[in-house]
PDB file of C-alpha atoms in Angstrom:
ATOM      1  CA  MET A   1     -21.788 -15.529  29.711  1.00 85.00           C
ATOM      2  CA  ASP A   2     -20.336 -18.647  27.970  1.00 90.00           C
ATOM      3  CA  ILE A   3     -17.798 -18.809  25.099  1.00 92.00           C
ATOM      4  CA  LYS A   4     -20.378 -20.800  22.740  1.00 92.00           C
ATOM      5  CA  GLN A   5     -22.754 -17.352  22.922  1.00 93.00           C
ATOM      6  CA  LEU A   6     -19.615 -15.443  22.315  1.00 93.00           C
ATOM      7  CA  GLU A   7     -19.139 -17.540  19.311  1.00 92.00           C
ATOM      8  CA  VAL A   8     -22.579 -16.686  17.764  1.00 93.00           C
ATOM      9  CA  PHE A   9     -22.656 -13.348  18.830  1.00 93.00           C
ATOM     10  CA  VAL A  10     -19.495 -12.671  16.358  1.00 92.00           C
ATOM     11  CA  ALA A  11     -20.539 -14.773  13.483  1.00 91.00           C
ATOM     12  CA  VAL A  12     -23.932 -13.023  13.232  1.00 92.00           C
ATOM     13  CA  ALA A  13     -22.053  -9.491  13.623  1.00 91.00           C
ATOM     14  CA  LYS A  14     -19.441 -10.721  11.059  1.00 87.00           C
ATOM     15  CA  HIS A  15     -22.265 -11.792   8.384  1.00 87.00           C
ATOM     16  CA  LYS A  16     -24.825  -9.645   9.366  1.00 88.00           C
ATOM     17  CA  SER A  17     -27.248 -12.582   9.273  1.00 89.00           C
ATOM     18  CA  PHE A  18     -28.652 -15.006  11.742  1.00 91.00           C
ATOM     19  CA  SER A  19     -28.887 -17.516   8.901  1.00 90.00           C
ATOM     20  CA  LYS A  20     -25.393 -16.993   7.855  1.00 89.00           C
ATOM     21  CA  ALA A  21     -24.226 -17.407  11.263  1.00 90.00           C
ATOM     22  CA  ALA A  22     -26.299 -20.559  11.671  1.00 91.00           C
ATOM     23  CA  ARG A  23     -24.388 -22.437   8.979  1.00 89.00           C
ATOM     24  CA  GLU A  24     -20.731 -21.171   9.750  1.00 86.00           C
ATOM     25  CA  LEU A  25     -21.718 -23.080  12.951  1.00 89.00           C
ATOM     26  CA  PHE A  26     -23.756 -25.551  11.972  1.00 88.00           C
ATOM     27  CA  LEU A  27     -26.664 -24.707  14.145  1.00 89.00           C
ATOM     28  CA  THR A  28     -30.157 -23.996  13.468  1.00 92.00           C
ATOM     29  CA  GLN A  29     -31.528 -20.814  13.588  1.00 90.00           C
ATOM     30  CA  PRO A  30     -33.980 -20.904  16.268  1.00 91.00           C
ATOM     31  CA  THR A  31     -30.466 -21.927  18.406  1.00 93.00           C
ATOM     32  CA  VAL A  32     -28.571 -19.030  17.194  1.00 91.00           C
ATOM     33  CA  SER A  33     -31.425 -16.582  18.065  1.00 92.00           C
ATOM     34  CA  SER A  34     -32.103 -18.195  21.380  1.00 93.00           C
ATOM     35  CA  HIS A  35     -28.484 -17.648  22.250  1.00 93.00           C
ATOM     36  CA  ILE A  36     -28.066 -14.436  20.784  1.00 94.00           C
ATOM     37  CA  GLN A  37     -31.334 -13.784  23.421  1.00 93.00           C
ATOM     38  CA  ASN A  38     -29.633 -14.930  26.239  1.00 92.00           C
ATOM     39  CA  LEU A  39     -26.980 -13.119  25.884  1.00 93.00           C
ATOM     40  CA  GLU A  40     -29.017  -9.964  25.863  1.00 92.00           C
ATOM     41  CA  ASN A  41     -30.957 -10.767  28.746  1.00 93.00           C
ATOM     42  CA  GLU A  42     -27.687 -11.363  30.767  1.00 93.00           C
ATOM     43  CA  MET A  43     -26.202  -8.358  29.630  1.00 92.00           C
ATOM     44  CA  GLN A  44     -29.336  -6.414  30.151  1.00 94.00           C
ATOM     45  CA  THR A  45     -29.151  -4.615  26.603  1.00 94.00           C
ATOM     46  CA  VAL A  46     -29.897  -4.760  23.069  1.00 94.00           C
ATOM     47  CA  LEU A  47     -26.932  -5.620  20.938  1.00 94.00           C
ATOM     48  CA  LEU A  48     -28.188  -6.097  17.748  1.00 94.00           C
ATOM     49  CA  ASN A  49     -30.479  -3.980  16.060  1.00 91.00           C
ATOM     50  CA  ARG A  50     -32.893  -6.101  13.835  1.00 87.00           C
ATOM     51  CA  ASN A  51     -34.422  -3.863  10.919  1.00 79.00           C
ATOM     52  CA  ASN A  52     -35.920  -4.753   7.586  1.00 68.00           C
ATOM     53  CA  LYS A  53     -33.188  -7.813   7.616  1.00 72.00           C
ATOM     54  CA  THR A  54     -30.261  -6.038   8.246  1.00 80.00           C
ATOM     55  CA  ILE A  55     -28.497  -7.142  11.386  1.00 90.00           C
ATOM     56  CA  THR A  56     -26.141  -4.456  12.985  1.00 91.00           C
ATOM     57  CA  LEU A  57     -24.541  -3.769  15.936  1.00 93.00           C
ATOM     58  CA  THR A  58     -25.948  -0.963  18.780  1.00 93.00           C
ATOM     59  CA  ASP A  59     -23.291   1.023  20.915  1.00 94.00           C
ATOM     60  CA  SER A  60     -23.273  -1.983  23.357  1.00 94.00           C
ATOM     61  CA  GLY A  61     -22.977  -4.525  20.471  1.00 92.00           C
ATOM     62  CA  HIS A  62     -19.652  -2.719  19.392  1.00 92.00           C
ATOM     63  CA  ILE A  63     -18.209  -2.540  23.081  1.00 94.00           C
ATOM     64  CA  LEU A  64     -19.090  -6.483  23.283  1.00 94.00           C
ATOM     65  CA  TYR A  65     -17.820  -7.554  20.123  1.00 93.00           C
ATOM     66  CA  ASN A  66     -14.370  -5.786  20.643  1.00 89.00           C
ATOM     67  CA  HIS A  67     -13.871  -7.768  23.733  1.00 92.00           C
ATOM     68  CA  ALA A  68     -15.296 -10.751  22.596  1.00 91.00           C
ATOM     69  CA  ILE A  69     -12.670 -10.969  19.703  1.00 88.00           C
ATOM     70  CA  VAL A  70     -10.391 -10.864  22.096  1.00 87.00           C
ATOM     71  CA  ILE A  71     -11.796 -13.496  24.210  1.00 90.00           C
ATOM     72  CA  LEU A  72     -12.327 -16.023  21.504  1.00 88.00           C
ATOM     73  CA  ASN A  73      -8.682 -15.332  20.091  1.00 81.00           C
ATOM     74  CA  ASP A  74      -7.119 -16.058  23.501  1.00 84.00           C
ATOM     75  CA  CYS A  75      -9.364 -19.132  23.730  1.00 85.00           C
ATOM     76  CA  LYS A  76      -7.906 -20.109  20.207  1.00 79.00           C
ATOM     77  CA  LYS A  77      -4.437 -19.171  21.069  1.00 77.00           C
ATOM     78  CA  ALA A  78      -4.874 -21.361  24.789  1.00 82.00           C
ATOM     79  CA  VAL A  79      -5.960 -24.572  22.750  1.00 78.00           C
ATOM     80  CA  TYR A  80      -2.946 -23.918  19.647  1.00 72.00           C
ATOM     81  CA  ASP A  81      -0.273 -23.502  22.190  1.00 76.00           C
ATOM     82  CA  ILE A  82      -0.852 -26.661  24.250  1.00 79.00           C
ATOM     83  CA  LYS A  83      -1.188 -28.508  20.630  1.00 71.00           C
ATOM     84  CA  GLU A  84       2.280 -27.263  19.568  1.00 67.00           C
ATOM     85  CA  TYR A  85       3.549 -27.770  23.122  1.00 63.00           C
ATOM     86  CA  SER A  86       2.661 -31.222  22.238  1.00 64.00           C
ATOM     87  CA  GLY A  87       4.259 -31.465  18.739  1.00 63.00           C
ATOM     88  CA  LYS A  88       0.616 -30.997  17.183  1.00 71.00           C
ATOM     89  CA  ILE A  89       0.306 -27.791  14.423  1.00 77.00           C
ATOM     90  CA  GLU A  90      -3.071 -27.285  13.675  1.00 82.00           C
ATOM     91  CA  GLY A  91      -5.785 -24.843  12.919  1.00 84.00           C
ATOM     92  CA  SER A  92      -7.418 -22.854  10.503  1.00 88.00           C
ATOM     93  CA  ILE A  93      -6.453 -19.784   8.631  1.00 93.00           C
ATOM     94  CA  SER A  94      -8.769 -17.458   7.151  1.00 93.00           C
ATOM     95  CA  ILE A  95      -7.344 -15.228   4.090  1.00 94.00           C
ATOM     96  CA  VAL A  96      -9.331 -12.693   1.471  1.00 93.00           C
ATOM     97  CA  CYS A  97      -7.704 -12.025  -1.172  1.00 90.00           C
ATOM     98  CA  SER A  98      -8.410 -10.592  -4.978  1.00 84.00           C
ATOM     99  CA  SER A  99      -8.999 -12.676  -8.268  1.00 83.00           C
ATOM    100  CA  VAL A 100      -5.254 -13.013  -9.629  1.00 87.00           C
ATOM    101  CA  PRO A 101      -3.960 -14.157  -6.343  1.00 88.00           C
ATOM    102  CA  GLU A 102      -6.524 -16.577  -5.590  1.00 87.00           C
ATOM    103  CA  ALA A 103      -5.998 -18.313  -8.822  1.00 86.00           C
ATOM    104  CA  HIS A 104      -2.591 -17.987 -10.019  1.00 88.00           C
ATOM    105  CA  LEU A 105      -0.035 -16.991  -6.692  1.00 85.00           C
ATOM    106  CA  PHE A 106      -1.876 -18.833  -3.827  1.00 86.00           C
ATOM    107  CA  PRO A 107      -2.202 -22.659  -5.024  1.00 88.00           C
ATOM    108  CA  SER A 108       1.722 -23.644  -5.569  1.00 89.00           C
ATOM    109  CA  PHE A 109       2.293 -21.764  -2.439  1.00 91.00           C
ATOM    110  CA  LEU A 110      -0.583 -23.712  -0.648  1.00 92.00           C
ATOM    111  CA  ASN A 111       0.746 -27.190  -1.880  1.00 93.00           C
ATOM    112  CA  LYS A 112       3.809 -26.748  -0.687  1.00 93.00           C
ATOM    113  CA  PHE A 113       2.741 -25.288   2.657  1.00 93.00           C
ATOM    114  CA  CYS A 114       0.095 -28.155   3.143  1.00 92.00           C
ATOM    115  CA  GLU A 115       2.798 -30.712   2.665  1.00 92.00           C
ATOM    116  CA  LYS A 116       4.831 -29.631   5.677  1.00 89.00           C
ATOM    117  CA  TYR A 117       1.630 -28.569   7.393  1.00 89.00           C
ATOM    118  CA  PRO A 118      -1.235 -31.066   6.712  1.00 91.00           C
ATOM    119  CA  ASN A 119      -3.612 -30.384   9.545  1.00 89.00           C
ATOM    120  CA  ILE A 120      -4.196 -26.736   8.893  1.00 91.00           C
ATOM    121  CA  THR A 121      -7.050 -26.041   6.882  1.00 92.00           C
ATOM    122  CA  PHE A 122      -8.027 -22.696   5.237  1.00 92.00           C
ATOM    123  CA  THR A 123     -10.914 -20.537   4.249  1.00 90.00           C
ATOM    124  CA  ILE A 124     -10.212 -18.260   1.255  1.00 91.00           C
ATOM    125  CA  ASN A 125     -12.749 -15.835   0.242  1.00 87.00           C
ATOM    126  CA  HIS A 126     -12.436 -13.936  -2.924  1.00 85.00           C
ATOM    127  CA  CYS A 127     -13.602 -10.048  -3.358  1.00 83.00           C
ATOM    128  CA  ASN A 128     -11.848  -6.960  -5.093  1.00 80.00           C
ATOM    129  CA  SER A 129      -9.151  -5.154  -3.556  1.00 79.00           C
ATOM    130  CA  ASN A 130     -11.084  -2.346  -1.875  1.00 80.00           C
ATOM    131  CA  LEU A 131     -13.309  -4.756   0.438  1.00 85.00           C
ATOM    132  CA  VAL A 132     -10.103  -6.586   1.365  1.00 90.00           C
ATOM    133  CA  ILE A 133      -9.136  -3.995   4.219  1.00 90.00           C
ATOM    134  CA  PRO A 134     -12.404  -3.820   5.574  1.00 89.00           C
ATOM    135  CA  GLU A 135     -12.518  -7.743   5.604  1.00 89.00           C
ATOM    136  CA  ILE A 136      -8.891  -8.073   7.899  1.00 92.00           C
ATOM    137  CA  LEU A 137      -9.809  -5.171  10.303  1.00 88.00           C
ATOM    138  CA  SER A 138     -13.521  -6.702  11.211  1.00 83.00           C
ATOM    139  CA  GLU A 139     -11.549  -9.845  11.652  1.00 82.00           C
ATOM    140  CA  ARG A 140     -13.827 -11.655   8.762  1.00 84.00           C
ATOM    141  CA  ALA A 141     -10.175 -12.675   7.737  1.00 90.00           C
ATOM    142  CA  THR A 142      -6.897 -12.729   9.266  1.00 93.00           C
ATOM    143  CA  PHE A 143      -4.583 -12.008   5.930  1.00 95.00           C
ATOM    144  CA  GLY A 144      -5.039 -10.624   2.576  1.00 94.00           C
ATOM    145  CA  ILE A 145      -3.617 -10.513  -0.736  1.00 93.00           C
ATOM    146  CA  VAL A 146      -4.438  -6.993  -3.131  1.00 88.00           C
ATOM    147  CA  GLY A 147      -2.650  -5.992  -5.930  1.00 83.00           C
ATOM    148  CA  SER A 148      -2.982  -2.346  -4.938  1.00 81.00           C
ATOM    149  CA  LYS A 149      -2.096  -0.117  -1.864  1.00 84.00           C
ATOM    150  CA  GLN A 150      -4.631   2.020  -0.066  1.00 83.00           C
ATOM    151  CA  LYS A 151      -3.343   3.811   3.173  1.00 84.00           C
ATOM    152  CA  HIS A 152      -4.602   2.604   6.447  1.00 90.00           C
ATOM    153  CA  PRO A 153      -3.006   3.262   9.864  1.00 91.00           C
ATOM    154  CA  HIS A 154      -3.997  -0.115  10.922  1.00 92.00           C
ATOM    155  CA  ILE A 155      -2.466  -2.257   7.926  1.00 94.00           C
ATOM    156  CA  ASP A 156       0.831  -3.509   7.472  1.00 92.00           C
ATOM    157  CA  TYR A 157       1.837  -4.316   3.534  1.00 93.00           C
ATOM    158  CA  TYR A 158       4.585  -6.275   2.493  1.00 93.00           C
ATOM    159  CA  ASP A 159       5.594  -6.792  -1.312  1.00 92.00           C
ATOM    160  CA  LEU A 160       4.641 -10.132  -1.800  1.00 91.00           C
ATOM    161  CA  ILE A 161       5.589 -10.128  -5.921  1.00 90.00           C
ATOM    162  CA  ASN A 162       6.149  -8.361  -8.932  1.00 91.00           C
ATOM    163  CA  ASP A 163       3.015  -8.886 -11.337  1.00 91.00           C
ATOM    164  CA  GLU A 164       2.817  -7.310 -15.270  1.00 94.00           C
ATOM    165  CA  LEU A 165      -0.023  -6.279 -17.037  1.00 96.00           C
ATOM    166  CA  VAL A 166      -0.583  -7.227 -20.513  1.00 97.00           C
ATOM    167  CA  LEU A 167      -2.881  -6.055 -23.277  1.00 98.00           C
ATOM    168  CA  ILE A 168      -4.536  -9.373 -24.469  1.00 98.00           C
ATOM    169  CA  CYS A 169      -6.769  -8.919 -27.638  1.00 98.00           C
ATOM    170  CA  PRO A 170      -8.488 -11.762 -30.047  1.00 97.00           C
ATOM    171  CA  PRO A 171      -6.218 -13.774 -31.703  1.00 94.00           C
ATOM    172  CA  ASP A 172      -7.190 -11.876 -34.907  1.00 93.00           C
ATOM    173  CA  CYS A 173      -6.754  -8.953 -33.733  1.00 94.00           C
ATOM    174  CA  GLU A 174      -3.656  -7.585 -35.832  1.00 92.00           C
ATOM    175  CA  ILE A 175      -1.829  -4.262 -34.122  1.00 95.00           C
ATOM    176  CA  GLU A 176       1.322  -2.549 -36.165  1.00 94.00           C
ATOM    177  CA  ASN A 177       3.615  -3.683 -33.399  1.00 94.00           C
ATOM    178  CA  ASP A 178       7.710  -3.313 -33.359  1.00 94.00           C
ATOM    179  CA  ASN A 179       8.435  -6.923 -31.425  1.00 94.00           C
ATOM    180  CA  GLY A 180       5.364  -6.996 -29.897  1.00 94.00           C
ATOM    181  CA  TYR A 181       5.308  -3.291 -28.617  1.00 97.00           C
ATOM    182  CA  ILE A 182       2.866  -0.883 -29.708  1.00 97.00           C
ATOM    183  CA  ASP A 183       2.475   2.859 -29.376  1.00 97.00           C
ATOM    184  CA  ILE A 184       0.578   3.984 -26.252  1.00 97.00           C
ATOM    185  CA  GLU A 185      -1.998   5.916 -28.997  1.00 97.00           C
ATOM    186  CA  LYS A 186      -3.182   2.606 -30.482  1.00 97.00           C
ATOM    187  CA  LEU A 187      -4.804   2.506 -27.794  1.00 97.00           C
ATOM    188  CA  ARG A 188      -7.552   4.955 -28.460  1.00 97.00           C
ATOM    189  CA  ASP A 189      -8.329   2.474 -31.837  1.00 96.00           C
ATOM    190  CA  LEU A 190      -9.392  -0.478 -30.009  1.00 97.00           C
ATOM    191  CA  THR A 191     -12.525  -1.401 -27.731  1.00 97.00           C
ATOM    192  CA  PHE A 192     -12.271  -2.354 -24.279  1.00 98.00           C
ATOM    193  CA  ILE A 193     -13.567  -4.985 -21.480  1.00 98.00           C
ATOM    194  CA  MET A 194     -12.336  -3.006 -17.818  1.00 96.00           C
ATOM    195  CA  ARG A 195     -12.872  -4.538 -14.705  1.00 93.00           C
ATOM    196  CA  LYS A 196     -15.511  -2.793 -12.444  1.00 90.00           C
ATOM    197  CA  GLU A 197     -14.240   0.022  -9.631  1.00 89.00           C
ATOM    198  CA  GLY A 198     -13.166  -1.417  -6.783  1.00 84.00           C
ATOM    199  CA  SER A 199     -10.797  -4.086  -8.664  1.00 86.00           C
ATOM    200  CA  GLY A 200      -6.623  -3.406  -7.622  1.00 84.00           C
ATOM    201  CA  THR A 201      -6.200  -4.143 -11.456  1.00 89.00           C
ATOM    202  CA  ARG A 202      -8.378  -1.335 -12.552  1.00 92.00           C
ATOM    203  CA  ASN A 203      -6.680   0.826 -10.390  1.00 90.00           C
ATOM    204  CA  VAL A 204      -3.456   0.491 -11.704  1.00 91.00           C
ATOM    205  CA  ILE A 205      -4.235   0.505 -15.467  1.00 95.00           C
ATOM    206  CA  ILE A 206      -6.151   4.325 -14.223  1.00 95.00           C
ATOM    207  CA  LYS A 207      -3.335   5.440 -12.663  1.00 93.00           C
ATOM    208  CA  LYS A 208      -0.680   4.198 -15.195  1.00 95.00           C
ATOM    209  CA  LEU A 209      -3.020   5.861 -18.410  1.00 96.00           C
ATOM    210  CA  ASN A 210      -3.374   9.016 -16.176  1.00 96.00           C
ATOM    211  CA  ALA A 211       0.061   9.345 -16.422  1.00 95.00           C
ATOM    212  CA  SER A 212       0.253   8.824 -20.109  1.00 96.00           C
ATOM    213  CA  PRO A 213      -0.657  10.472 -23.275  1.00 96.00           C
ATOM    214  CA  VAL A 214      -3.867   8.594 -23.472  1.00 97.00           C
ATOM    215  CA  PRO A 215      -6.134   9.310 -20.726  1.00 96.00           C
ATOM    216  CA  PRO A 216      -8.703   6.487 -19.268  1.00 96.00           C
ATOM    217  CA  SER A 217     -11.350   9.298 -21.076  1.00 96.00           C
ATOM    218  CA  ALA A 218      -9.927   8.528 -24.493  1.00 97.00           C
ATOM    219  CA  LEU A 219     -10.707   4.566 -24.357  1.00 97.00           C
ATOM    220  CA  LYS A 220     -13.591   3.278 -25.900  1.00 97.00           C
ATOM    221  CA  ILE A 221     -15.223   1.201 -22.855  1.00 97.00           C
ATOM    222  CA  ARG A 222     -17.532  -2.036 -24.233  1.00 97.00           C
ATOM    223  CA  ALA A 223     -18.286  -3.621 -20.880  1.00 96.00           C
ATOM    224  CA  TYR A 224     -17.259  -3.089 -17.303  1.00 96.00           C
ATOM    225  CA  VAL A 225     -17.022  -6.625 -15.776  1.00 94.00           C
ATOM    226  CA  GLU A 226     -16.467  -8.173 -12.135  1.00 88.00           C
ATOM    227  CA  SER A 227     -14.139 -11.090 -13.247  1.00 88.00           C
ATOM    228  CA  ASN A 228     -10.616 -11.169 -14.476  1.00 91.00           C
ATOM    229  CA  ASN A 229     -11.385 -14.827 -16.177  1.00 92.00           C
ATOM    230  CA  ALA A 230     -14.792 -13.682 -17.512  1.00 94.00           C
ATOM    231  CA  ILE A 231     -12.937 -10.341 -19.309  1.00 96.00           C
ATOM    232  CA  ILE A 232     -10.250 -13.141 -21.004  1.00 97.00           C
ATOM    233  CA  GLU A 233     -13.168 -15.415 -22.308  1.00 96.00           C
ATOM    234  CA  MET A 234     -14.899 -12.137 -23.674  1.00 97.00           C
ATOM    235  CA  VAL A 235     -11.642 -11.148 -25.077  1.00 98.00           C
ATOM    236  CA  ARG A 236     -11.065 -14.642 -26.536  1.00 96.00           C
ATOM    237  CA  ASN A 237     -14.546 -14.580 -28.183  1.00 96.00           C
ATOM    238  CA  GLY A 238     -13.601 -11.197 -29.968  1.00 96.00           C
ATOM    239  CA  LEU A 239     -15.767  -8.826 -27.765  1.00 96.00           C
ATOM    240  CA  GLY A 240     -12.758  -6.466 -27.302  1.00 97.00           C
ATOM    241  CA  CYS A 241      -9.699  -5.841 -25.464  1.00 98.00           C
ATOM    242  CA  SER A 242      -8.020  -5.863 -22.198  1.00 98.00           C
ATOM    243  CA  PHE A 243      -5.386  -5.033 -19.822  1.00 97.00           C
ATOM    244  CA  VAL A 244      -4.435  -8.252 -17.736  1.00 96.00           C
ATOM    245  CA  SER A 245      -2.073  -9.852 -15.140  1.00 94.00           C
ATOM    246  CA  GLU A 246       0.247 -11.813 -17.720  1.00 94.00           C
ATOM    247  CA  ILE A 247      -0.135 -14.940 -15.666  1.00 93.00           C
ATOM    248  CA  SER A 248      -3.720 -15.202 -15.441  1.00 93.00           C
ATOM    249  CA  ALA A 249      -3.758 -15.407 -19.279  1.00 95.00           C
ATOM    250  CA  ARG A 250      -0.358 -17.220 -20.187  1.00 94.00           C
ATOM    251  CA  TYR A 251      -1.877 -20.145 -20.981  1.00 94.00           C
ATOM    252  CA  LEU A 252      -4.266 -19.144 -23.639  1.00 96.00           C
ATOM    253  CA  ILE A 253      -1.715 -16.657 -25.197  1.00 96.00           C
ATOM    254  CA  ASP A 254       0.614 -19.785 -25.341  1.00 96.00           C
ATOM    255  CA  LYS A 255      -1.951 -21.670 -27.026  1.00 96.00           C
ATOM    256  CA  GLY A 256      -2.622 -19.121 -29.757  1.00 95.00           C
ATOM    257  CA  GLU A 257      -6.573 -18.093 -28.359  1.00 97.00           C
ATOM    258  CA  LEU A 258      -4.955 -14.385 -27.019  1.00 97.00           C
ATOM    259  CA  LYS A 259      -2.880 -11.791 -28.277  1.00 96.00           C
ATOM    260  CA  GLU A 260       0.040 -10.173 -26.315  1.00 97.00           C
ATOM    261  CA  TYR A 261       0.899  -6.984 -26.505  1.00 97.00           C
ATOM    262  CA  ARG A 262       3.421  -4.381 -24.345  1.00 97.00           C
ATOM    263  CA  ILE A 263       3.332  -1.022 -24.234  1.00 97.00           C
ATOM    264  CA  LYS A 264       6.652   1.457 -25.782  1.00 96.00           C
ATOM    265  CA  ASN A 265       7.851   3.386 -22.855  1.00 95.00           C
ATOM    266  CA  HIS A 266       4.865   2.660 -20.619  1.00 95.00           C
ATOM    267  CA  PRO A 267       5.456  -0.691 -18.685  1.00 93.00           C
ATOM    268  CA  PHE A 268       2.383  -1.730 -17.040  1.00 94.00           C
ATOM    269  CA  ASP A 269       3.336  -3.626 -13.991  1.00 92.00           C
ATOM    270  CA  ARG A 270       2.241  -3.873 -10.490  1.00 91.00           C
ATOM    271  CA  ASN A 271       3.082  -5.066  -7.121  1.00 91.00           C
ATOM    272  CA  PHE A 272       0.931  -8.035  -5.038  1.00 91.00           C
ATOM    273  CA  TYR A 273       0.989  -7.101  -1.502  1.00 93.00           C
ATOM    274  CA  PHE A 274       0.459  -9.587   1.642  1.00 94.00           C
ATOM    275  CA  ILE A 275      -1.401  -7.717   4.074  1.00 94.00           C
ATOM    276  CA  PHE A 276      -2.627  -8.081   7.851  1.00 94.00           C
ATOM    277  CA  SER A 277      -3.671  -5.746  10.749  1.00 92.00           C
ATOM    278  CA  LYS A 278      -1.159  -3.921  13.105  1.00 89.00           C
ATOM    279  CA  LYS A 279      -3.395  -4.921  15.769  1.00 85.00           C
ATOM    280  CA  LYS A 280      -4.148  -8.558  15.288  1.00 85.00           C
ATOM    281  CA  VAL A 281      -2.959 -10.958  17.611  1.00 80.00           C
ATOM    282  CA  PHE A 282      -1.744 -14.233  15.907  1.00 86.00           C
ATOM    283  CA  THR A 283      -2.424 -17.590  17.019  1.00 82.00           C
ATOM    284  CA  PRO A 284       0.575 -20.015  16.957  1.00 81.00           C
ATOM    285  CA  THR A 285      -0.637 -21.276  13.887  1.00 87.00           C
ATOM    286  CA  GLU A 286      -0.974 -17.999  12.037  1.00 90.00           C
ATOM    287  CA  LYS A 287       2.662 -17.190  12.681  1.00 89.00           C
ATOM    288  CA  LYS A 288       3.614 -20.590  11.056  1.00 89.00           C
ATOM    289  CA  PHE A 289       2.059 -19.206   8.020  1.00 94.00           C
ATOM    290  CA  ILE A 290       3.979 -16.048   8.146  1.00 94.00           C
ATOM    291  CA  GLU A 291       7.059 -17.598   8.743  1.00 92.00           C
ATOM    292  CA  TYR A 292       6.318 -19.785   5.886  1.00 93.00           C
ATOM    293  CA  LEU A 293       5.274 -17.280   3.910  1.00 94.00           C
ATOM    294  CA  LYS A 294       8.247 -14.863   4.587  1.00 93.00           C
ATOM    295  CA  ASP A 295      11.068 -17.902   3.646  1.00 93.00           C
ATOM    296  CA  PHE A 296       8.750 -19.079   0.352  1.00 92.00           C
ATOM    297  CA  TYR A 297       8.346 -15.353  -0.961  1.00 91.00           C
ATOM    298  CA  ASP A 298      11.763 -13.768   0.655  1.00 90.00           C
ATOM    299  CA  LEU A 299       9.557 -10.807   2.088  1.00 90.00           C
ATOM    300  CA  ASP A 300      11.125  -8.305   4.483  1.00 86.00           C
ATOM    301  CA  ILE A 301       9.116  -9.199   7.546  1.00 88.00           C
ATOM    302  CA  ASP A 302      10.460  -8.540  11.216  1.00 83.00           C
ATOM    303  CA  LEU A 303       9.029 -12.091  12.930  1.00 78.00           C
ATOM    304  CA  GLN A 304      10.598 -10.779  16.108  1.00 72.00           C
ATOM    305  CA  ILE A 305       7.187  -8.124  16.037  1.00 68.00           C
ATOM    306  CA  PHE A 306       4.969 -11.808  16.723  1.00 63.00           C
ATOM    307  CA  SER A 307       7.506 -12.775  19.534  1.00 58.00           C
ATOM    308  CA  SER A 308       5.007 -11.416  22.236  1.00 50.00           C
TER     309      SER A 308
END
């Protein structure tokens, strides 16, 4: 067994695909298959179920996967420790987040971070909030940013920033209002574009409406959409109204291409959370990222827990 075999095995397990693992590792698919076959021969067991194009771990595969993650992380840490000793801060960081943080929160922060640490690279993947935790627990990503909390014993949540959801409408939509605030009953008269299930924004909207006189079932829904940007464009083109993060629509609101309203006595706000696995052993590069993020957003993170 060697490090390359373990890297290939972990990549196949994470992607559940030989071809995707090959692309990630810049190898040919036959080379990936050969590494897996040699590893299975050496371990004298089947590590992967290959059924109908779906790759899953066998029981033996799960055991090896857990050990392989630790071994590969230790190898990375050794490399990073030596580079840090030599005064070089470099490496890669993987992040998964929902659409609003990806487009509107992270760019300015990453720009500042990369100015200080120009040799660190990032892989940033987008998915709905409910899929972020599985990505982190499987170590397909190290850090996540989400717009709603889902309690999990192995995940730490830290308040990152407060975000306000506003009601956006087409520019020709007139709703009786008081300095931009409307009565919540007016929502019954509107047609809505909603995010699909799994979205943190959708979860917040449903929770707020359930605590109001206008339950979600009272809304007229025209479409369920996966992308926040797609919703904004649909509203701009007159298909309906929607609740979206204020920062994601601010540019078009200021240009007069969208109208915004708030709901009287019913604030639609939420927090974005920075999350990671409690079981994760961080590389020095990842620790630098946490330290910088803590200072940038004034997070309540005890850095002593990463000192070991």
